[in-house]
Amino acid sequence: MKKWYFVLIILCLSLGTIYAFPFLENAITSPAPKYVRQVITADSTSSRTISWQTDPTDAPQFIEYKPLNSETMIKKQAITKILTTDLGNFQLHSLTLTELIPNTTYRYRVGSDGAYSDWYTLSTAAKESNFSALIFPDSQCSDYTVWGDTVNSAITAHPTTQFFINMGDLVDNGASFYQWQAWLEGAKPLLPLIPIAPIEGNHEAYSLEWEFTLPTLYLALFDLPQNGAKDLLGQTYSFDYGDVHFVVLDSQEKELDAYQPDLTAKQIPWLNQDLAATTKKWKIILIHRGLFSHPDTANLNNLGKAFIPIFDQHHVDIVFSAHIHSYGRTKPLYQGVPAENGTIYISTGRSGDKTWESSLAKPYEVIFDRALDQPNYLILNVTSNTLTVTAQKQDSTIIDTFEIKK
């Protein structure tokens, strides 16, 4: 009798181990979150989008977060989508946190039970606040360690920036997930800690065969504000930070003509309405391609003819562009000629390793640098009555700095 009792106990313990083991194994082998990133929202005082990716899994993915001074942890399930790439399928997880407290730092992590990320911080903007932001020109590379070095240089020199902008051509080929992974690796020091505001460039609209295509991977990887022009959501959007209103436009007329032949025309009424609606003191436009004809003359291209009258009408302060991989700043321009209270147009340079030796200065540029020796970035500083832009190289050499007061 005692012998059978002993056998029964051993059997029960064995069955318990067998049934418990799959749960233990599942917890251990749940895929780890990769490339955790914060993405800009239309209003950074009370919301923030968090995204990350994993290998395929059935495990639900969550965000856990709380203010630093609170003991109450909030847990929300993310929305999961399949991310189809040339390197296979992955899962993309994303959620926009809303009803956040302005001017507050939160602690957060992402993942599934048994496989969470590290803890990170996110900070919401104050309703009226001074701030600084990093602006990175084209980051496309043949060697993305150069992009990573530019990021490290920028964050080392400016460790308290609130968000960063990438001006398009983030990668050299928008359909290559290998390149996107290399870009994400380079941006790791920034992505989990401050939000990115990306702009689509022409290289985001290339297939692996270097044919024109929709920027599918770009739009999938960045869960952007859905407040842009009709049928161009994510490609166009706007957001506020402090007392600045930013507008992101899409300049890929050539690449997207077969898919969106009315690309520029669709943006015009939205741009007018968006700029008319803002009450912010400063207005800034972000667009990948410039608005002047090539070779760089004072003549406007199609984009310039469509958009610059709207910028003039609504007194836009600065237009940042990229694409030509050289740095240049114009005098303030109104109706195409220098004017004291006109719009300043800045070609931002390059933050990757691609250069263009044939780039030419425009007639109204007061500063010009082909950015051949080093990559560069810009730092935007905003106070209650001053907007300052500084362009500097990887080694912190200053290319240009200027100030606008209101």
PDB file of C-alpha atoms in Angstrom, residues 17-156:
ATOM      1  CA  THR A  17       6.544  18.852 -14.396  1.00  0.00           C
ATOM      2  CA  ILE A  18       5.411  17.866 -17.895  1.00  0.00           C
ATOM      3  CA  TYR A  19       2.454  20.245 -17.842  1.00  0.00           C
ATOM      4  CA  ALA A  20       4.392  23.070 -16.212  1.00  0.00           C
ATOM      5  CA  PHE A  21       7.367  22.820 -18.552  1.00  0.00           C
ATOM      6  CA  PRO A  22       5.630  24.206 -21.673  1.00  0.00           C
ATOM      7  CA  PHE A  23       4.664  27.345 -19.763  1.00  0.00           C
ATOM      8  CA  LEU A  24       8.254  27.751 -18.543  1.00  0.00           C
ATOM      9  CA  GLU A  25       9.607  27.129 -22.031  1.00  0.00           C
ATOM     10  CA  ASN A  26       7.159  29.623 -23.554  1.00  0.00           C
ATOM     11  CA  ALA A  27       8.214  32.295 -21.070  1.00  0.00           C
ATOM     12  CA  ILE A  28      11.904  31.725 -21.798  1.00  0.00           C
ATOM     13  CA  THR A  29      11.597  31.563 -25.570  1.00  0.00           C
ATOM     14  CA  SER A  30       9.147  34.447 -26.077  1.00  0.00           C
ATOM     15  CA  PRO A  31      10.793  36.790 -28.603  1.00  0.00           C
ATOM     16  CA  ALA A  32      12.559  39.794 -27.167  1.00  0.00           C
ATOM     17  CA  PRO A  33      11.399  43.264 -28.241  1.00  0.00           C
ATOM     18  CA  LYS A  34      13.673  44.903 -30.815  1.00  0.00           C
ATOM     19  CA  TYR A  35      14.179  48.516 -31.829  1.00  0.00           C
ATOM     20  CA  VAL A  36      11.896  50.129 -29.274  1.00  0.00           C
ATOM     21  CA  ARG A  37      11.090  53.621 -30.499  1.00  0.00           C
ATOM     22  CA  GLN A  38       9.047  56.657 -29.610  1.00  0.00           C
ATOM     23  CA  VAL A  39       7.244  58.382 -32.500  1.00  0.00           C
ATOM     24  CA  ILE A  40       5.973  61.964 -32.547  1.00  0.00           C
ATOM     25  CA  THR A  41       2.261  62.626 -32.122  1.00  0.00           C
ATOM     26  CA  ALA A  42       0.229  65.680 -33.111  1.00  0.00           C
ATOM     27  CA  ASP A  43       0.263  66.897 -29.487  1.00  0.00           C
ATOM     28  CA  SER A  44       3.308  65.911 -27.431  1.00  0.00           C
ATOM     29  CA  THR A  45       1.891  67.368 -24.224  1.00  0.00           C
ATOM     30  CA  SER A  46      -0.545  64.487 -23.699  1.00  0.00           C
ATOM     31  CA  SER A  47       0.289  61.625 -26.086  1.00  0.00           C
ATOM     32  CA  ARG A  48       3.147  59.514 -27.386  1.00  0.00           C
ATOM     33  CA  THR A  49       3.354  56.573 -29.766  1.00  0.00           C
ATOM     34  CA  ILE A  50       5.538  53.598 -28.820  1.00  0.00           C
ATOM     35  CA  SER A  51       6.496  50.983 -31.424  1.00  0.00           C
ATOM     36  CA  TRP A  52       8.712  47.909 -31.517  1.00  0.00           C
ATOM     37  CA  GLN A  53       9.084  44.663 -33.405  1.00  0.00           C
ATOM     38  CA  THR A  54       9.538  40.991 -32.588  1.00  0.00           C
ATOM     39  CA  ASP A  55       9.952  37.705 -34.347  1.00  0.00           C
ATOM     40  CA  PRO A  56       6.575  36.030 -34.992  1.00  0.00           C
ATOM     41  CA  THR A  57       4.781  35.136 -31.761  1.00  0.00           C
ATOM     42  CA  ASP A  58       1.325  34.360 -30.416  1.00  0.00           C
ATOM     43  CA  ALA A  59       2.170  36.094 -27.155  1.00  0.00           C
ATOM     44  CA  PRO A  60       0.215  39.362 -26.729  1.00  0.00           C
ATOM     45  CA  GLN A  61       2.437  42.433 -26.464  1.00  0.00           C
ATOM     46  CA  PHE A  62       2.038  45.128 -23.834  1.00  0.00           C
ATOM     47  CA  ILE A  63       3.268  48.526 -22.720  1.00  0.00           C
ATOM     48  CA  GLU A  64       3.680  49.077 -18.981  1.00  0.00           C
ATOM     49  CA  TYR A  65       4.146  52.681 -17.878  1.00  0.00           C
ATOM     50  CA  LYS A  66       3.755  55.070 -14.969  1.00  0.00           C
ATOM     51  CA  PRO A  67       4.844  58.576 -13.953  1.00  0.00           C
ATOM     52  CA  LEU A  68       8.143  58.487 -12.076  1.00  0.00           C
ATOM     53  CA  ASN A  69       6.470  59.840  -8.930  1.00  0.00           C
ATOM     54  CA  SER A  70       3.607  57.307  -9.009  1.00  0.00           C
ATOM     55  CA  GLU A  71       3.316  53.786  -7.638  1.00  0.00           C
ATOM     56  CA  THR A  72       0.468  52.838  -9.984  1.00  0.00           C
ATOM     57  CA  MET A  73       1.568  50.935 -13.065  1.00  0.00           C
ATOM     58  CA  ILE A  74      -0.664  51.053 -16.173  1.00  0.00           C
ATOM     59  CA  LYS A  75      -0.618  48.118 -18.578  1.00  0.00           C
ATOM     60  CA  LYS A  76      -2.072  48.291 -22.108  1.00  0.00           C
ATOM     61  CA  GLN A  77      -2.034  45.806 -24.968  1.00  0.00           C
ATOM     62  CA  ALA A  78      -0.410  46.963 -28.202  1.00  0.00           C
ATOM     63  CA  ILE A  79      -1.847  46.605 -31.693  1.00  0.00           C
ATOM     64  CA  THR A  80       0.068  43.964 -33.637  1.00  0.00           C
ATOM     65  CA  LYS A  81       0.545  43.820 -37.408  1.00  0.00           C
ATOM     66  CA  ILE A  82       2.543  41.579 -39.723  1.00  0.00           C
ATOM     67  CA  LEU A  83       5.626  43.296 -41.135  1.00  0.00           C
ATOM     68  CA  THR A  84       6.473  41.686 -44.489  1.00  0.00           C
ATOM     69  CA  THR A  85      10.062  42.275 -45.628  1.00  0.00           C
ATOM     70  CA  ASP A  86      12.668  40.845 -47.977  1.00  0.00           C
ATOM     71  CA  LEU A  87      14.238  39.161 -44.929  1.00  0.00           C
ATOM     72  CA  GLY A  88      11.013  37.423 -43.897  1.00  0.00           C
ATOM     73  CA  ASN A  89       7.998  38.258 -41.778  1.00  0.00           C
ATOM     74  CA  PHE A  90       8.192  40.006 -38.443  1.00  0.00           C
ATOM     75  CA  GLN A  91       5.596  41.460 -36.130  1.00  0.00           C
ATOM     76  CA  LEU A  92       5.249  45.156 -35.551  1.00  0.00           C
ATOM     77  CA  HIS A  93       3.650  46.297 -32.291  1.00  0.00           C
ATOM     78  CA  SER A  94       2.487  49.840 -31.648  1.00  0.00           C
ATOM     79  CA  LEU A  95       0.231  51.868 -29.395  1.00  0.00           C
ATOM     80  CA  THR A  96      -0.420  55.575 -28.921  1.00  0.00           C
ATOM     81  CA  LEU A  97      -0.592  56.454 -25.251  1.00  0.00           C
ATOM     82  CA  THR A  98      -3.130  59.196 -24.619  1.00  0.00           C
ATOM     83  CA  GLU A  99      -4.278  61.250 -21.624  1.00  0.00           C
ATOM     84  CA  LEU A 100      -0.678  61.631 -20.471  1.00  0.00           C
ATOM     85  CA  ILE A 101       0.148  64.428 -18.046  1.00  0.00           C
ATOM     86  CA  PRO A 102       1.917  67.440 -19.603  1.00  0.00           C
ATOM     87  CA  ASN A 103       5.494  68.162 -18.532  1.00  0.00           C
ATOM     88  CA  THR A 104       5.850  64.744 -16.902  1.00  0.00           C
ATOM     89  CA  THR A 105       8.466  62.008 -17.125  1.00  0.00           C
ATOM     90  CA  TYR A 106       7.228  58.427 -17.350  1.00  0.00           C
ATOM     91  CA  ARG A 107       8.943  55.099 -16.929  1.00  0.00           C
ATOM     92  CA  TYR A 108       7.963  52.426 -19.478  1.00  0.00           C
ATOM     93  CA  ARG A 109       8.825  49.054 -20.927  1.00  0.00           C
ATOM     94  CA  VAL A 110       7.371  46.903 -23.704  1.00  0.00           C
ATOM     95  CA  GLY A 111       7.025  43.214 -24.517  1.00  0.00           C
ATOM     96  CA  SER A 112       5.258  40.106 -23.319  1.00  0.00           C
ATOM     97  CA  ASP A 113       5.181  38.371 -19.968  1.00  0.00           C
ATOM     98  CA  GLY A 114       8.585  36.742 -19.613  1.00  0.00           C
ATOM     99  CA  ALA A 115      10.249  38.848 -22.315  1.00  0.00           C
ATOM    100  CA  TYR A 116      10.126  42.557 -21.583  1.00  0.00           C
ATOM    101  CA  SER A 117      12.507  45.262 -22.769  1.00  0.00           C
ATOM    102  CA  ASP A 118      14.640  47.360 -20.471  1.00  0.00           C
ATOM    103  CA  TRP A 119      12.930  50.212 -18.656  1.00  0.00           C
ATOM    104  CA  TYR A 120      13.073  53.533 -20.523  1.00  0.00           C
ATOM    105  CA  THR A 121      11.825  57.064 -19.882  1.00  0.00           C
ATOM    106  CA  LEU A 122       9.564  59.288 -21.952  1.00  0.00           C
ATOM    107  CA  SER A 123       8.867  62.920 -21.206  1.00  0.00           C
ATOM    108  CA  THR A 124       5.798  64.846 -22.319  1.00  0.00           C
ATOM    109  CA  ALA A 125       6.089  68.468 -23.378  1.00  0.00           C
ATOM    110  CA  ALA A 126       4.883  71.371 -21.292  1.00  0.00           C
ATOM    111  CA  LYS A 127       2.000  73.356 -22.769  1.00  0.00           C
ATOM    112  CA  GLU A 128       4.249  76.390 -23.141  1.00  0.00           C
ATOM    113  CA  SER A 129       7.868  75.355 -23.071  1.00  0.00           C
ATOM    114  CA  ASN A 130      11.355  76.074 -24.281  1.00  0.00           C
ATOM    115  CA  PHE A 131      12.814  73.089 -26.098  1.00  0.00           C
ATOM    116  CA  SER A 132      15.543  71.853 -28.389  1.00  0.00           C
ATOM    117  CA  ALA A 133      15.381  69.334 -31.226  1.00  0.00           C
ATOM    118  CA  LEU A 134      17.980  67.618 -33.393  1.00  0.00           C
ATOM    119  CA  ILE A 135      17.574  67.731 -37.175  1.00  0.00           C
ATOM    120  CA  PHE A 136      19.383  65.083 -39.203  1.00  0.00           C
ATOM    121  CA  PRO A 137      19.745  65.493 -42.991  1.00  0.00           C
ATOM    122  CA  ASP A 138      19.788  62.483 -45.350  1.00  0.00           C
ATOM    123  CA  SER A 139      21.163  59.517 -43.391  1.00  0.00           C
ATOM    124  CA  GLN A 140      21.388  57.036 -46.300  1.00  0.00           C
ATOM    125  CA  CYS A 141      24.690  55.161 -46.214  1.00  0.00           C
ATOM    126  CA  SER A 142      26.823  52.464 -47.731  1.00  0.00           C
ATOM    127  CA  ASP A 143      28.191  52.030 -44.197  1.00  0.00           C
ATOM    128  CA  TYR A 144      25.611  52.858 -41.514  1.00  0.00           C
ATOM    129  CA  THR A 145      28.228  53.097 -38.787  1.00  0.00           C
ATOM    130  CA  VAL A 146      28.741  56.617 -40.194  1.00  0.00           C
ATOM    131  CA  TRP A 147      25.077  57.397 -39.433  1.00  0.00           C
ATOM    132  CA  GLY A 148      25.543  55.920 -35.962  1.00  0.00           C
ATOM    133  CA  ASP A 149      28.614  58.100 -35.392  1.00  0.00           C
ATOM    134  CA  THR A 150      26.617  61.207 -36.347  1.00  0.00           C
ATOM    135  CA  VAL A 151      23.875  60.231 -33.878  1.00  0.00           C
ATOM    136  CA  ASN A 152      26.410  59.666 -31.096  1.00  0.00           C
ATOM    137  CA  SER A 153      28.134  62.955 -31.847  1.00  0.00           C
ATOM    138  CA  ALA A 154      24.832  64.843 -31.733  1.00  0.00           C
ATOM    139  CA  ILE A 155      23.482  63.306 -28.540  1.00  0.00           C
ATOM    140  CA  THR A 156      26.835  63.685 -26.775  1.00  0.00           C
TER     141      THR A 156
END
